[in-house]
Coordinates of C-alpha atoms in Angstrom, one line a residue:
M28 CA 168.8 -22.1 199.8
I29 CA 167.9 -23.8 202.9
L30 CA 164.6 -23.0 204.3
L31 CA 164.4 -22.6 208.1
R32 CA 161.2 -23.6 209.8
V33 CA 159.6 -21.4 212.5
P34 CA 160.6 -22.9 215.8
E35 CA 157.1 -22.6 217.4
K36 CA 155.6 -24.4 214.3
Q37 CA 158.1 -27.1 214.5
K38 CA 157.3 -27.7 218.2
F39 CA 153.6 -27.7 217.4
D40 CA 154.0 -30.2 214.5
D41 CA 156.1 -32.4 216.7
A42 CA 153.8 -32.5 219.6
L43 CA 150.9 -33.2 217.4
F44 CA 152.5 -36.0 215.5
S45 CA 153.5 -37.5 218.8
A46 CA 149.9 -37.3 220.0
R47 CA 148.7 -39.0 216.8
M48 CA 151.2 -41.8 217.2
A49 CA 150.1 -42.2 221.0
L50 CA 146.4 -42.4 219.8
A51 CA 147.3 -45.0 217.3
D52 CA 148.9 -47.0 220.1
G53 CA 146.1 -46.4 222.5
N54 CA 148.5 -44.6 225.0
N55 CA 146.0 -42.3 226.8
S56 CA 148.9 -40.7 229.0
Q57 CA 151.0 -39.7 226.0
I58 CA 148.0 -38.4 224.2
R59 CA 147.2 -36.0 227.1
T60 CA 150.9 -34.9 227.6
Q61 CA 151.4 -34.2 223.8
L62 CA 148.1 -32.5 223.1
L63 CA 148.7 -30.3 226.2
K64 CA 152.1 -29.5 224.8
A65 CA 150.8 -28.8 221.3
S66 CA 148.3 -26.4 222.9
R67 CA 151.2 -24.2 224.1
H68 CA 152.6 -23.9 220.6
A69 CA 149.3 -23.5 218.7
V70 CA 149.1 -20.0 216.9
S71 CA 146.1 -20.3 214.4
S72 CA 142.5 -21.6 214.1
S73 CA 143.7 -24.6 211.8
H74 CA 146.2 -25.6 214.8
W75 CA 143.4 -25.6 217.2
Q76 CA 141.1 -27.5 215.0
S77 CA 143.8 -30.3 214.6
I78 CA 144.4 -30.4 218.4
L79 CA 140.6 -30.8 219.2
K80 CA 140.1 -33.3 216.4
T81 CA 142.6 -35.5 217.9
A82 CA 141.3 -35.0 221.3
L83 CA 137.7 -35.8 220.2
E84 CA 139.1 -39.1 218.5
A85 CA 140.6 -40.0 221.8
I86 CA 137.3 -40.2 223.6
P87 CA 136.3 -44.0 223.9
E88 CA 133.4 -45.4 222.3
N89 CA 131.5 -45.7 225.6
P90 CA 132.7 -42.6 227.4
A91 CA 132.5 -41.8 231.1
V92 CA 132.2 -38.2 232.3
D93 CA 135.9 -37.9 232.9
D94 CA 136.7 -39.0 229.5
Y95 CA 135.6 -35.5 228.1
K96 CA 137.9 -33.5 230.4
L97 CA 140.9 -33.4 228.3
F98 CA 138.8 -32.1 225.2
T99 CA 137.0 -29.7 227.5
V100 CA 140.4 -28.2 228.8
L101 CA 141.7 -27.8 225.3
A102 CA 138.5 -26.4 223.9
G103 CA 138.6 -23.9 226.8
R104 CA 142.2 -22.9 225.8
S105 CA 141.2 -22.5 222.2
T106 CA 138.3 -20.2 223.2
S107 CA 140.8 -18.0 225.0
A108 CA 143.4 -18.0 222.3
I109 CA 140.8 -17.2 219.5
P110 CA 138.5 -14.9 221.0
G111 CA 135.3 -14.2 219.2
A112 CA 135.4 -17.5 217.3
G113 CA 132.0 -18.9 218.2
Q114 CA 132.9 -22.4 217.0
F115 CA 135.6 -22.8 219.6
S116 CA 133.3 -21.5 222.2
A117 CA 130.7 -24.0 221.3
Y118 CA 133.3 -26.7 221.5
W119 CA 134.1 -25.7 225.0
I120 CA 130.3 -25.5 226.0
W121 CA 129.7 -28.9 224.6
G122 CA 132.7 -30.2 226.5
L123 CA 131.4 -28.7 229.8
L124 CA 128.1 -30.2 229.0
K125 CA 129.3 -33.7 228.5
S126 CA 131.7 -33.4 231.5
G127 CA 128.8 -32.7 233.8
D128 CA 129.4 -29.0 234.5
I129 CA 126.0 -27.8 233.5
E130 CA 126.1 -24.6 235.5
K131 CA 129.2 -23.4 233.8
A132 CA 127.7 -24.4 230.4
K133 CA 124.7 -22.3 231.2
K134 CA 126.9 -19.4 232.3
Y135 CA 128.8 -19.2 229.1
I136 CA 126.4 -20.4 226.6
E137 CA 126.1 -16.9 225.1
L138 CA 129.7 -17.1 223.9
A139 CA 128.6 -19.7 221.4
G140 CA 126.4 -17.2 219.4
G141 CA 123.3 -17.8 217.6
N142 CA 124.5 -20.4 215.2
W143 CA 124.5 -23.2 217.8
R144 CA 120.7 -23.4 218.6
L145 CA 120.6 -27.2 219.2
L146 CA 123.6 -26.8 221.7
T147 CA 121.8 -24.0 223.5
A148 CA 118.6 -26.2 223.7
E149 CA 120.6 -29.2 225.1
V150 CA 122.2 -26.8 227.7
N151 CA 118.6 -25.3 228.6
L152 CA 117.2 -29.0 228.7
R153 CA 119.8 -30.5 231.1
T154 CA 119.6 -27.4 233.2
A155 CA 115.8 -28.0 233.6
V156 CA 115.5 -31.6 233.9
G157 CA 118.8 -32.9 235.0
S158 CA 122.2 -33.4 233.8
S159 CA 122.2 -37.2 233.6
D160 CA 121.2 -39.3 230.4
E161 CA 118.8 -40.9 232.9
D162 CA 117.1 -37.6 233.6
V163 CA 116.9 -36.7 229.9
Q164 CA 115.4 -40.3 229.2
S165 CA 112.8 -39.7 231.9
F166 CA 111.9 -36.4 230.4
I167 CA 111.5 -38.2 226.9
D168 CA 109.3 -40.8 228.5
Q169 CA 107.1 -38.2 229.7
L170 CA 106.9 -36.5 226.4
E171 CA 105.7 -39.8 224.9
R172 CA 103.0 -40.4 227.6
K173 CA 101.6 -37.0 228.0
S174 CA 99.1 -35.2 225.8
D175 CA 99.1 -31.8 227.7
P176 CA 99.9 -29.1 225.1
E177 CA 101.1 -26.7 227.9
F178 CA 103.8 -29.4 228.9
L179 CA 104.7 -30.0 225.3
S180 CA 104.9 -26.2 224.7
Q181 CA 107.4 -25.8 227.4
A182 CA 109.4 -28.8 226.2
A183 CA 109.5 -27.3 222.8
T184 CA 110.9 -24.1 224.2
L185 CA 113.5 -26.0 226.1
T186 CA 114.6 -28.0 223.2
Q187 CA 113.9 -25.7 220.4
S188 CA 112.3 -28.7 218.7
A189 CA 110.0 -27.9 215.7
E190 CA 108.5 -31.3 216.0
L191 CA 107.4 -30.7 219.7
T192 CA 106.2 -27.3 218.7
F193 CA 104.2 -28.6 215.8
D194 CA 102.6 -31.4 218.2
A195 CA 101.9 -28.9 220.8
A196 CA 100.2 -26.5 218.3
L197 CA 98.0 -29.3 217.1
L198 CA 97.1 -30.3 220.8
Y199 CA 96.1 -26.7 221.5
M200 CA 93.7 -27.0 218.3
L201 CA 92.1 -30.2 219.5
N202 CA 91.8 -28.5 222.9
G203 CA 89.9 -25.5 221.5
N204 CA 92.7 -22.9 221.8
P205 CA 93.3 -21.7 218.3
G206 CA 95.0 -18.6 219.5
K207 CA 97.9 -20.5 221.4
A208 CA 98.0 -22.9 218.5
Y209 CA 98.7 -20.0 216.1
S210 CA 101.2 -18.4 218.4
L211 CA 103.2 -21.7 218.4
S212 CA 102.9 -22.1 214.7
E213 CA 104.3 -18.5 214.2
T214 CA 107.6 -19.7 215.7
I215 CA 107.7 -22.4 213.1
L216 CA 106.7 -20.2 210.3
N217 CA 109.5 -17.9 211.3
D218 CA 112.2 -20.6 211.4
E219 CA 112.7 -20.1 215.1
R220 CA 112.8 -23.7 215.7
L221 CA 114.7 -26.7 214.4
W222 CA 113.5 -29.8 212.7
S223 CA 115.6 -33.0 213.5
D224 CA 114.2 -34.6 210.3
E225 CA 113.3 -32.3 207.4
S226 CA 111.4 -35.0 205.8
T227 CA 108.9 -34.7 208.6
I228 CA 107.6 -31.5 207.0
S229 CA 106.3 -33.3 203.8
R230 CA 105.6 -36.6 205.5
N231 CA 103.2 -35.2 208.0
S232 CA 101.6 -32.6 205.8
V233 CA 103.0 -29.7 208.2
H234 CA 102.4 -26.9 205.7
T235 CA 98.6 -27.9 205.4
A236 CA 98.3 -28.3 209.1
L237 CA 99.9 -24.8 209.7
A238 CA 97.7 -23.4 207.1
I239 CA 94.7 -24.7 208.9
I240 CA 95.8 -23.3 212.1
A241 CA 96.3 -19.9 210.5
F242 CA 92.9 -20.1 208.8
D243 CA 91.1 -20.9 212.1
N244 CA 92.8 -17.9 213.7
G245 CA 91.5 -15.5 211.0
S246 CA 95.0 -15.1 209.3
E247 CA 93.8 -16.2 205.9
D248 CA 96.5 -14.7 203.7
I249 CA 99.2 -16.4 205.8
A250 CA 97.1 -19.7 205.4
I251 CA 97.1 -19.3 201.6
D252 CA 100.9 -18.6 201.6
R253 CA 101.7 -21.5 203.9
L254 CA 99.7 -23.9 201.8
Q255 CA 101.1 -22.6 198.5
Q256 CA 104.6 -23.2 199.9
G257 CA 103.6 -26.7 200.8
I258 CA 102.0 -27.5 197.4
E259 CA 105.1 -26.1 195.6
D260 CA 107.4 -28.3 197.7
S261 CA 105.3 -31.5 197.1
D262 CA 105.0 -30.7 193.3
R263 CA 108.9 -31.0 193.1
R264 CA 108.5 -34.5 194.7
R265 CA 105.2 -35.3 192.9
T266 CA 103.5 -36.1 196.1
T267 CA 100.8 -33.3 196.0
T268 CA 97.4 -34.5 197.3
W269 CA 94.0 -33.5 196.0
E270 CA 92.9 -32.7 199.5
S271 CA 95.6 -30.1 199.8
L272 CA 94.6 -28.5 196.5
Q273 CA 90.9 -28.6 197.3
F274 CA 91.7 -26.7 200.6
S275 CA 93.8 -24.2 198.9
G276 CA 90.9 -23.5 196.2
D277 CA 88.6 -23.2 199.1
L278 CA 90.8 -20.4 200.7
Y279 CA 91.1 -18.6 197.5
W280 CA 87.4 -18.8 197.0
D281 CA 86.7 -17.4 200.5
R282 CA 89.2 -14.5 199.8
Y283 CA 87.4 -13.8 196.6
L284 CA 84.1 -13.7 198.4
L285 CA 85.6 -11.1 200.9
Q286 CA 87.6 -9.0 198.7
G287 CA 86.1 -9.6 195.1
R288 CA 89.7 -10.1 193.4
I289 CA 89.3 -11.9 190.0
K290 CA 92.7 -13.2 190.5
D291 CA 91.6 -15.1 193.6
L292 CA 88.5 -16.3 191.7
N293 CA 90.7 -17.8 188.8
E294 CA 93.2 -19.3 191.4
A295 CA 90.4 -21.2 193.2
G296 CA 89.2 -22.8 189.8
E297 CA 92.7 -23.7 188.7
K298 CA 93.4 -25.4 192.2
W299 CA 90.0 -27.3 192.0
K300 CA 90.8 -28.3 188.4
K301 CA 94.2 -29.7 189.3
A302 CA 92.6 -31.6 192.3
I303 CA 90.3 -33.1 189.9
Q304 CA 93.1 -34.3 187.7
I305 CA 94.8 -35.9 190.6
V306 CA 91.6 -37.7 191.7
L307 CA 91.0 -39.1 188.2
S308 CA 94.5 -40.3 187.6
N309 CA 94.7 -41.8 191.0
P310 CA 94.6 -45.7 190.4
V311 CA 94.2 -46.8 194.0
G312 CA 90.9 -48.4 194.5
M313 CA 89.6 -47.0 191.3
S314 CA 88.3 -48.4 188.1
L315 CA 87.6 -45.7 185.4
T316 CA 86.2 -46.5 181.8
D317 CA 85.4 -44.0 179.0
S318 CA 81.8 -44.7 177.6
E319 CA 79.4 -42.8 175.5
G320 CA 77.9 -41.2 178.5
G321 CA 81.3 -40.0 180.0
V322 CA 83.3 -41.4 182.7
Q323 CA 82.2 -44.1 185.1
N324 CA 83.8 -45.1 188.4
E325 CA 83.7 -47.7 191.1
D326 CA 85.5 -46.1 193.9
L327 CA 86.4 -42.4 193.8
P328 CA 88.0 -40.8 197.0
A329 CA 85.5 -39.9 199.8
D330 CA 84.1 -36.5 199.4
S331 CA 86.0 -35.7 196.2
W332 CA 82.6 -34.9 194.7
R333 CA 82.8 -31.5 196.3
L334 CA 85.6 -30.6 193.7
W335 CA 83.0 -30.8 190.9
I336 CA 80.4 -28.7 192.7
N337 CA 83.0 -26.1 193.8
L338 CA 84.4 -25.9 190.3
A339 CA 80.9 -25.6 188.8
V340 CA 80.1 -22.7 191.0
Q341 CA 83.3 -20.9 190.1
Q342 CA 82.7 -21.5 186.4
A343 CA 79.1 -19.9 186.7
V344 CA 80.5 -17.0 188.6
S345 CA 83.0 -16.5 186.1
G346 CA 80.4 -16.3 183.3
D347 CA 81.0 -19.6 181.7
K348 CA 77.7 -21.2 182.4
R349 CA 78.1 -23.9 179.6
E350 CA 81.3 -25.2 181.4
S351 CA 79.5 -25.2 184.7
R352 CA 76.7 -27.3 183.4
K353 CA 79.3 -29.7 181.7
T354 CA 81.0 -30.0 185.1
L355 CA 78.0 -30.8 187.0
T356 CA 76.7 -33.3 184.3
R357 CA 80.1 -35.1 184.7
A358 CA 79.8 -35.0 188.5
L359 CA 76.3 -36.6 188.1
I360 CA 77.7 -39.3 186.0
L361 CA 80.6 -40.0 188.4
F362 CA 78.5 -39.7 191.5
P363 CA 75.1 -40.8 190.6
D364 CA 74.1 -41.7 194.1
K365 CA 75.4 -38.5 195.7
N366 CA 72.3 -36.4 196.9
E367 CA 74.4 -33.2 197.1
V368 CA 75.5 -33.6 193.4
K369 CA 71.8 -34.3 192.4
A370 CA 70.8 -31.1 194.2
A371 CA 73.5 -29.0 192.5
W372 CA 72.6 -30.5 189.1
A373 CA 68.9 -29.8 189.6
R374 CA 69.4 -26.2 190.8
N375 CA 71.7 -25.6 187.8
Q376 CA 69.1 -26.8 185.4
S377 CA 66.1 -25.4 187.2
E378 CA 66.0 -22.2 184.8
D379 CA 66.4 -23.7 181.6
E380 CA 65.2 -27.3 182.1
P381 CA 62.7 -26.8 185.1
A382 CA 60.7 -30.2 184.4
L383 CA 64.0 -32.3 184.0
A384 CA 65.4 -30.9 187.3
R385 CA 62.2 -31.4 189.2
R386 CA 62.0 -35.2 187.8
L387 CA 65.4 -35.8 189.0
I388 CA 64.6 -34.7 192.6
R389 CA 61.2 -36.4 192.4
N390 CA 62.8 -39.8 191.5
S391 CA 65.3 -39.5 194.2
Q392 CA 64.9 -40.4 197.9
L393 CA 63.0 -37.5 199.2
N394 CA 63.8 -38.4 202.9
S395 CA 67.2 -36.6 202.0
P396 CA 67.2 -33.1 203.7
V397 CA 69.5 -31.8 200.9
L398 CA 67.1 -32.9 198.2
G399 CA 64.1 -31.7 200.3
I400 CA 65.6 -28.3 200.5
T401 CA 66.3 -28.4 196.7
Q402 CA 62.8 -29.5 195.9
I403 CA 61.4 -26.5 197.8
D404 CA 63.8 -24.0 196.1
I405 CA 63.0 -25.1 192.6
D406 CA 59.3 -25.4 193.1
P407 CA 57.5 -22.6 191.2
E408 CA 54.8 -22.7 193.8
A409 CA 57.0 -21.8 196.7
V410 CA 57.3 -18.1 195.6
T411 CA 56.3 -16.3 198.9
P412 CA 58.5 -16.1 202.0
R413 CA 55.5 -17.5 204.1
L414 CA 54.9 -20.5 201.8
Y415 CA 58.7 -21.1 201.7
E416 CA 59.0 -21.0 205.5
A417 CA 56.0 -23.3 205.8
R418 CA 57.6 -26.0 203.4
L419 CA 60.8 -25.7 205.4
W420 CA 59.1 -26.3 208.6
E421 CA 57.1 -29.4 207.1
L422 CA 60.6 -30.8 206.0
F423 CA 62.1 -30.2 209.4
N424 CA 59.3 -31.9 211.2
A425 CA 59.5 -34.9 208.9
V426 CA 63.2 -35.2 209.3
M427 CA 62.8 -35.0 213.1
A428 CA 60.4 -37.9 213.0
D429 CA 62.6 -40.0 210.7
D430 CA 65.1 -42.2 212.4
T431 CA 66.6 -43.2 209.1
V432 CA 68.1 -39.8 208.5
Q433 CA 71.8 -39.5 209.2
E434 CA 73.1 -37.0 211.8
A435 CA 75.0 -35.1 209.2
D436 CA 72.1 -34.6 206.9
R437 CA 69.9 -33.6 210.0
R438 CA 72.4 -31.0 210.8
I439 CA 72.3 -29.8 207.3
L440 CA 68.7 -29.2 207.2
T441 CA 68.5 -27.7 210.9
T442 CA 71.4 -25.2 210.2
F443 CA 69.7 -24.3 206.8
L444 CA 66.5 -23.6 208.6
L445 CA 68.2 -21.7 211.4
N446 CA 70.0 -19.6 209.0
Y447 CA 66.9 -18.8 207.1
M448 CA 65.0 -17.8 210.1
S449 CA 68.1 -15.7 211.4
S450 CA 68.4 -14.0 208.0
R451 CA 64.7 -12.8 208.3
R452 CA 65.4 -11.9 212.0
N453 CA 62.6 -14.3 213.0
F454 CA 64.3 -15.4 216.3
S455 CA 61.4 -16.7 218.0
S456 CA 61.2 -19.3 215.3
V457 CA 64.8 -20.1 216.0
D458 CA 63.7 -20.7 219.6
V459 CA 61.0 -23.1 218.4
A460 CA 63.4 -25.1 216.1
V461 CA 66.0 -25.4 218.9
D462 CA 63.4 -26.6 221.4
R463 CA 62.1 -29.2 218.9
Y464 CA 65.5 -30.5 218.2
L465 CA 66.6 -30.7 221.6
K466 CA 63.3 -32.5 222.5
V467 CA 64.3 -35.4 220.1
F468 CA 68.2 -35.1 220.5
P469 CA 68.9 -33.8 224.1
D470 CA 72.5 -34.7 224.0
E471 CA 73.5 -32.6 220.9
K472 CA 74.5 -29.4 222.7
W473 CA 75.9 -27.7 219.5
I474 CA 72.4 -26.2 218.7
L475 CA 72.5 -24.3 221.9
S476 CA 74.8 -21.7 220.2
W477 CA 71.9 -20.7 218.1
R478 CA 69.7 -19.9 221.0
L479 CA 72.5 -17.7 222.5
A480 CA 73.0 -16.0 219.2
A481 CA 69.2 -15.3 219.0
D482 CA 69.2 -14.0 222.6
A483 CA 72.2 -11.9 221.9
S484 CA 70.5 -10.2 218.9
R485 CA 67.6 -9.3 221.1
G486 CA 69.7 -7.1 223.3
L487 CA 72.9 -8.8 223.8
A488 CA 71.5 -9.8 227.2
L489 CA 73.3 -13.1 227.7
L490 CA 77.0 -11.9 227.3
N491 CA 77.9 -13.7 230.6
L492 CA 75.7 -16.7 230.4
V493 CA 78.6 -19.2 230.1
P494 CA 80.7 -18.9 233.0
D495 CA 84.4 -18.1 233.2
S496 CA 86.7 -21.2 233.0
S497 CA 88.8 -22.4 236.0
D498 CA 91.8 -20.2 235.0
G499 CA 89.6 -17.1 235.0
S500 CA 89.5 -16.5 231.3
S501 CA 86.1 -16.1 229.6
S502 CA 85.1 -18.0 226.4
Y503 CA 83.6 -14.6 225.2
E504 CA 86.6 -12.3 225.8
D505 CA 87.8 -12.0 222.2
F506 CA 84.1 -11.3 220.9
R507 CA 82.6 -9.1 223.6
E508 CA 84.1 -5.8 222.4
L509 CA 83.0 -6.6 218.7
A510 CA 79.5 -7.7 219.7
L511 CA 78.9 -4.7 222.0
R512 CA 80.3 -2.2 219.5
E513 CA 78.6 -3.5 216.5
H514 CA 75.6 -5.3 218.0
S515 CA 76.9 -8.3 215.9
W516 CA 74.7 -11.4 217.0
R517 CA 77.0 -13.4 214.5
A518 CA 80.1 -12.6 216.4
L519 CA 78.5 -13.7 219.7
H520 CA 77.3 -16.9 217.9
D521 CA 80.8 -17.9 217.0
S522 CA 81.9 -17.2 220.6
A523 CA 79.0 -19.1 222.0
L524 CA 79.8 -22.1 219.7
F525 CA 83.2 -22.1 221.0
A526 CA 81.9 -21.9 224.6
V527 CA 79.3 -24.6 224.3
M528 CA 81.6 -27.0 222.6
A529 CA 84.8 -26.3 224.7

């Protein structure tokens, strides 16, 4: 039996074959003639795919605008021939874009549908900054030079770039605007932006940064979930850092303190234990040897001592005081010169071995505010609030007069004193401490927030002390209602701290 081919298909095949032969010969005129002829006989999506593939291959290596016109005409015909097929509409929009017809591309971009977000972003970008490659390059140069989060945010919206969105969110955080930072981070969390390189997420610790932004905005549950997602991702690649685990443990601990869920208490402990394992197994800059007394080290990561302190507290709260003591003893061996570790160990021993605890503190450097506070706390003579307060003032005055005390340690003591006075609602003493501190360190404005908080607690009289910013927004806007409704000086203190440091 003789099979007869459908005439239209034969015409299409012949024209497409001739176009492919012309492409091989470099005969542009014949390519155009034969592809246009093939388009008149195309009856299916596969026909149009073959036509457009050939037209795309015919575009030279360094094309001019006119070199895209044949492809654009054919893509336009395919859009009309196969209505509702978003891919052919996208091909046509791309052709219009490359041919320089930006207005038409913008007009019909909706035909491409939601699966072509990068194409939509490029159309929006070229509509906003200019159609030429030079215009786009100029825009990119501005991105590299500018550190304005508003500009980056607008650029991110134009380009749908997750990288730019992430950068803008971080800049908003640095500029003291956590609300806008979180708003941008949500677009990333909801997958509304596209990553040009997925490895950026792990390489730049994006999950951790987004968790910090969420936490600072008060969205602790989202922060925990985002950080956990990052940890699971890094676990698969065996690149999990002890810092991310420490932060995760801190978040679970904070939620436990707020909600009292044992699951969060246990999660905090597990995260800190895993972080400690990473710290101790990290060979970089570290020399660990087992000895009769435990483990000794030459160079553990900076601030990793906090893991042992946190874990010991978690173990004590869980009722495992024996393990808590063992953890602190191990920390004391690993960090023999760290005053915070000495203080934690002494507090832990103060009930069962008070003499041993006091001896450790007494034999250490007493100009350390951390050890000074601990010495007062474990001193059996400081049993009355009046005597305790007097000892704190004595230590505060000594630290203010000692030039060798580090700024961080000085802040620890000052904040401790202010917190204690505030807890006893002794706000006149808060004023005295602030005045003495500013007399010695007049440029450290952070402490002014405590004065604002104290004044607020005495009647919320200074709600408008810090003037509105140039854009008309007030630093207190988010806290006024809460402070007035609940007479919460702590809420006003938080807003004041932001206002003073902004």
